[in-house]
Amino acid sequence: NAGVMQNPRHLVRRRGQEARLRCSPMKGHSHVYWYRQLPEEGLKFMVYLQKENIIDESGMPKERFSAEFPKEGPSILRIQQVVRGDSAAYFCASSPPAGGTLETQYFGPGTRLTVL
Amino acid sequence: DAKTTQPTSMDCAEGRAANLPCNHSTISGNEYVYWYRQIHSQGPQYIIHGLKNNETNEMASLIITEDRKSSTLILPHATLRDTAVYYCIAHDDMRFGAGTRLTVKP
């Protein structure tokens, strides 16, 4: 059973470009979470999604950031018009269907975004 | 949502037990305590979780006080590969704090 997959592992963008980060959850998992980790800092929750639904986006910046988890295919975290401050590691995690409270999350290896 | 407090850093000698404390004095009755760790630059790794009772698995033991206001993660025989940042989470919405940076020394 493959783990959570993220691609690309490394992404370089120039200021003003768009960044698209993909996350494929573990087989059988229908919940996806995105986190951001700035250098030398802890993980910061961004968004929690189920298939075709955003459950909690309280950690998402109000502008330029969006996330989706379509019925088919991976979850996508999209950052428009990237700025240098967006440079960070972005981690995705998935968990199986649950009763609504915190479930064990399994993390991917992360995508390291560098904005030049 | 309960907030957690952990020491910023700890050292442990290789082969000895590492005891990592976590305070979660505002935890509610149905909130689990979860522990994850993050080895340098890798994705966080699940370790263990519990509600009221002490728990043990192949990685660690979790001791939760009777009043549930604090817990301790125990790595019984720490190895150099256990050097990592350890996160304690005690709420429903997966807010990671700064964690404890554990350094296992030879």
PDB file of C-alpha atoms in Angstrom, chain A:
ATOM      1  CA  ASN A   1       0.000   0.000   0.000  1.00  0.00           C
ATOM      2  CA  ALA A   2       1.696   3.134  -1.222  1.00  0.00           C
ATOM      3  CA  GLY A   3       1.946   5.997   1.200  1.00  0.00           C
ATOM      4  CA  VAL A   4       0.925   9.579   0.639  1.00  0.00           C
ATOM      5  CA  MET A   5       2.558  10.896  -2.486  1.00  0.00           C
ATOM      6  CA  GLN A   6       3.361  14.484  -3.236  1.00  0.00           C
ATOM      7  CA  ASN A   7       4.779  15.984  -6.379  1.00  0.00           C
ATOM      8  CA  PRO A   8       6.821  17.688  -7.303  1.00  0.00           C
ATOM      9  CA  ARG A   9       9.253  17.237  -4.439  1.00  0.00           C
ATOM     10  CA  HIS A  10      10.974  20.468  -5.325  1.00  0.00           C
ATOM     11  CA  LEU A  11       9.474  23.405  -7.177  1.00  0.00           C
ATOM     12  CA  VAL A  12      11.143  26.637  -8.191  1.00  0.00           C
ATOM     13  CA  ARG A  13       9.070  29.602  -9.297  1.00  0.00           C
ATOM     14  CA  ARG A  14       9.759  33.244 -10.037  1.00  0.00           C
ATOM     15  CA  ARG A  15       7.773  35.940  -8.317  1.00  0.00           C
ATOM     16  CA  GLY A  16       4.364  36.353  -9.927  1.00  0.00           C
ATOM     17  CA  GLN A  17       4.137  32.810 -11.298  1.00  0.00           C
ATOM     18  CA  GLU A  18       1.689  30.153 -10.183  1.00  0.00           C
ATOM     19  CA  ALA A  19       2.620  27.118  -8.126  1.00  0.00           C
ATOM     20  CA  ARG A  20       0.605  23.901  -8.211  1.00  0.00           C
ATOM     21  CA  LEU A  21       1.290  21.252  -5.608  1.00  0.00           C
ATOM     22  CA  ARG A  22      -0.269  17.821  -5.878  1.00  0.00           C
ATOM     23  CA  CYS A  23      -1.086  15.276  -3.230  1.00  0.00           C
ATOM     24  CA  SER A  24      -2.319  11.716  -3.720  1.00  0.00           C
ATOM     25  CA  PRO A  25      -3.674  10.286  -0.469  1.00  0.00           C
ATOM     26  CA  MET A  26      -3.183   6.745   0.713  1.00  0.00           C
ATOM     27  CA  LYS A  27      -5.511   4.202  -0.838  1.00  0.00           C
ATOM     28  CA  GLY A  28      -8.846   4.238   0.913  1.00  0.00           C
ATOM     29  CA  HIS A  29      -8.300   7.643   2.502  1.00  0.00           C
ATOM     30  CA  SER A  30     -10.855  10.303   1.743  1.00  0.00           C
ATOM     31  CA  HIS A  31      -9.564  13.152   3.905  1.00  0.00           C
ATOM     32  CA  VAL A  32      -6.675  15.392   2.962  1.00  0.00           C
ATOM     33  CA  TYR A  33      -4.909  18.083   4.972  1.00  0.00           C
ATOM     34  CA  TRP A  34      -2.365  20.658   3.856  1.00  0.00           C
ATOM     35  CA  TYR A  35       0.283  22.222   6.076  1.00  0.00           C
ATOM     36  CA  ARG A  36       2.987  24.794   5.522  1.00  0.00           C
ATOM     37  CA  GLN A  37       6.332  24.844   7.270  1.00  0.00           C
ATOM     38  CA  LEU A  38       8.546  27.876   7.034  1.00  0.00           C
ATOM     39  CA  PRO A  39      12.286  27.354   7.620  1.00  0.00           C
ATOM     40  CA  GLU A  40      13.080  26.634  11.265  1.00  0.00           C
ATOM     41  CA  GLU A  41       9.398  26.836  12.236  1.00  0.00           C
ATOM     42  CA  GLY A  42       6.682  24.336  13.124  1.00  0.00           C
ATOM     43  CA  LEU A  43       3.896  23.049  10.927  1.00  0.00           C
ATOM     44  CA  LYS A  44       0.991  25.393  10.296  1.00  0.00           C
ATOM     45  CA  PHE A  45      -2.387  23.958   9.368  1.00  0.00           C
ATOM     46  CA  MET A  46      -3.815  25.385   6.157  1.00  0.00           C
ATOM     47  CA  VAL A  47      -6.850  23.445   4.972  1.00  0.00           C
ATOM     48  CA  TYR A  48      -8.799  20.232   5.479  1.00  0.00           C
ATOM     49  CA  LEU A  49     -10.687  18.694   2.583  1.00  0.00           C
ATOM     50  CA  GLN A  50     -12.830  15.705   1.807  1.00  0.00           C
ATOM     51  CA  LYS A  51     -13.704  14.633  -1.700  1.00  0.00           C
ATOM     52  CA  GLU A  52     -15.251  17.647  -3.452  1.00  0.00           C
ATOM     53  CA  ASN A  53     -15.646  19.535  -0.158  1.00  0.00           C
ATOM     54  CA  ILE A  54     -13.606  22.001   1.823  1.00  0.00           C
ATOM     55  CA  ILE A  55     -14.234  21.237   5.481  1.00  0.00           C
ATOM     56  CA  ASP A  56     -11.955  23.748   7.194  1.00  0.00           C
ATOM     57  CA  GLU A  57      -9.901  26.423   5.453  1.00  0.00           C
ATOM     58  CA  SER A  58      -9.279  28.571   8.500  1.00  0.00           C
ATOM     59  CA  GLY A  59      -5.510  28.363   8.026  1.00  0.00           C
ATOM     60  CA  MET A  60      -5.489  29.440   4.398  1.00  0.00           C
ATOM     61  CA  PRO A  61      -4.319  32.947   3.526  1.00  0.00           C
ATOM     62  CA  LYS A  62      -7.258  34.986   2.283  1.00  0.00           C
ATOM     63  CA  GLU A  63      -5.736  35.730  -1.105  1.00  0.00           C
ATOM     64  CA  ARG A  64      -3.795  33.829  -3.750  1.00  0.00           C
ATOM     65  CA  PHE A  65      -4.175  30.403  -2.104  1.00  0.00           C
ATOM     66  CA  SER A  66      -6.772  27.802  -3.016  1.00  0.00           C
ATOM     67  CA  ALA A  67      -7.186  24.065  -2.584  1.00  0.00           C
ATOM     68  CA  GLU A  68      -9.343  21.397  -4.101  1.00  0.00           C
ATOM     69  CA  PHE A  69      -9.832  17.660  -3.813  1.00  0.00           C
ATOM     70  CA  PRO A  70     -11.851  16.518  -6.825  1.00  0.00           C
ATOM     71  CA  LYS A  71     -13.834  13.329  -7.078  1.00  0.00           C
ATOM     72  CA  GLU A  72     -11.119  11.872  -9.270  1.00  0.00           C
ATOM     73  CA  GLY A  73      -7.425  12.652  -9.064  1.00  0.00           C
ATOM     74  CA  PRO A  74      -5.134  14.207  -6.505  1.00  0.00           C
ATOM     75  CA  SER A  75      -5.693  17.114  -4.218  1.00  0.00           C
ATOM     76  CA  ILE A  76      -4.226  20.354  -5.529  1.00  0.00           C
ATOM     77  CA  LEU A  77      -2.891  23.302  -3.562  1.00  0.00           C
ATOM     78  CA  ARG A  78      -2.623  26.299  -5.857  1.00  0.00           C
ATOM     79  CA  ILE A  79      -0.693  29.461  -5.092  1.00  0.00           C
ATOM     80  CA  GLN A  80      -1.180  32.298  -7.537  1.00  0.00           C
ATOM     81  CA  GLN A  81       1.266  35.161  -8.052  1.00  0.00           C
ATOM     82  CA  VAL A  82       3.834  33.676  -5.702  1.00  0.00           C
ATOM     83  CA  VAL A  83       5.997  35.932  -3.548  1.00  0.00           C
ATOM     84  CA  ARG A  84       9.277  35.181  -1.796  1.00  0.00           C
ATOM     85  CA  GLY A  85       7.448  34.714   1.499  1.00  0.00           C
ATOM     86  CA  ASP A  86       5.678  31.685   0.029  1.00  0.00           C
ATOM     87  CA  SER A  87       8.968  29.781   0.013  1.00  0.00           C
ATOM     88  CA  ALA A  88       8.404  26.887   2.393  1.00  0.00           C
ATOM     89  CA  ALA A  89       7.846  23.164   2.659  1.00  0.00           C
ATOM     90  CA  TYR A  90       4.248  22.178   2.017  1.00  0.00           C
ATOM     91  CA  PHE A  91       3.120  18.901   3.516  1.00  0.00           C
ATOM     92  CA  CYS A  92       0.030  16.938   2.724  1.00  0.00           C
ATOM     93  CA  ALA A  93      -1.504  14.347   5.019  1.00  0.00           C
ATOM     94  CA  SER A  94      -4.378  11.936   4.580  1.00  0.00           C
ATOM     95  CA  SER A  95      -6.630  10.005   6.899  1.00  0.00           C
ATOM     96  CA  PRO A  96      -9.346   7.393   6.446  1.00  0.00           C
ATOM     97  CA  PRO A  97     -13.066   8.136   6.671  1.00  0.00           C
ATOM     98  CA  ALA A  98     -13.881   8.922  10.269  1.00  0.00           C
ATOM     99  CA  GLY A  99     -16.531  10.141  12.630  1.00  0.00           C
ATOM    100  CA  GLY A 100     -15.500  13.771  12.425  1.00  0.00           C
ATOM    101  CA  THR A 101     -12.842  14.164  15.093  1.00  0.00           C
ATOM    102  CA  LEU A 102      -9.120  13.962  14.719  1.00  0.00           C
ATOM    103  CA  GLU A 103      -7.908  10.804  13.095  1.00  0.00           C
ATOM    104  CA  THR A 104      -4.413   9.522  12.634  1.00  0.00           C
ATOM    105  CA  GLN A 105      -2.851  11.372   9.755  1.00  0.00           C
ATOM    106  CA  TYR A 106      -0.226   9.999   7.435  1.00  0.00           C
ATOM    107  CA  PHE A 107       2.075  12.548   5.905  1.00  0.00           C
ATOM    108  CA  GLY A 108       3.708  12.778   2.538  1.00  0.00           C
ATOM    109  CA  PRO A 109       7.349  13.740   1.971  1.00  0.00           C
ATOM    110  CA  GLY A 110       6.474  17.353   1.223  1.00  0.00           C
ATOM    111  CA  THR A 111       7.017  19.777  -1.642  1.00  0.00           C
ATOM    112  CA  ARG A 112       9.727  22.357  -1.166  1.00  0.00           C
ATOM    113  CA  LEU A 113       8.765  25.554  -2.920  1.00  0.00           C
ATOM    114  CA  THR A 114      11.428  28.129  -3.640  1.00  0.00           C
ATOM    115  CA  VAL A 115      10.403  31.510  -5.011  1.00  0.00           C
ATOM    116  CA  LEU A 116      13.162  33.435  -6.699  1.00  0.00           C
TER     117      LEU A 116
END
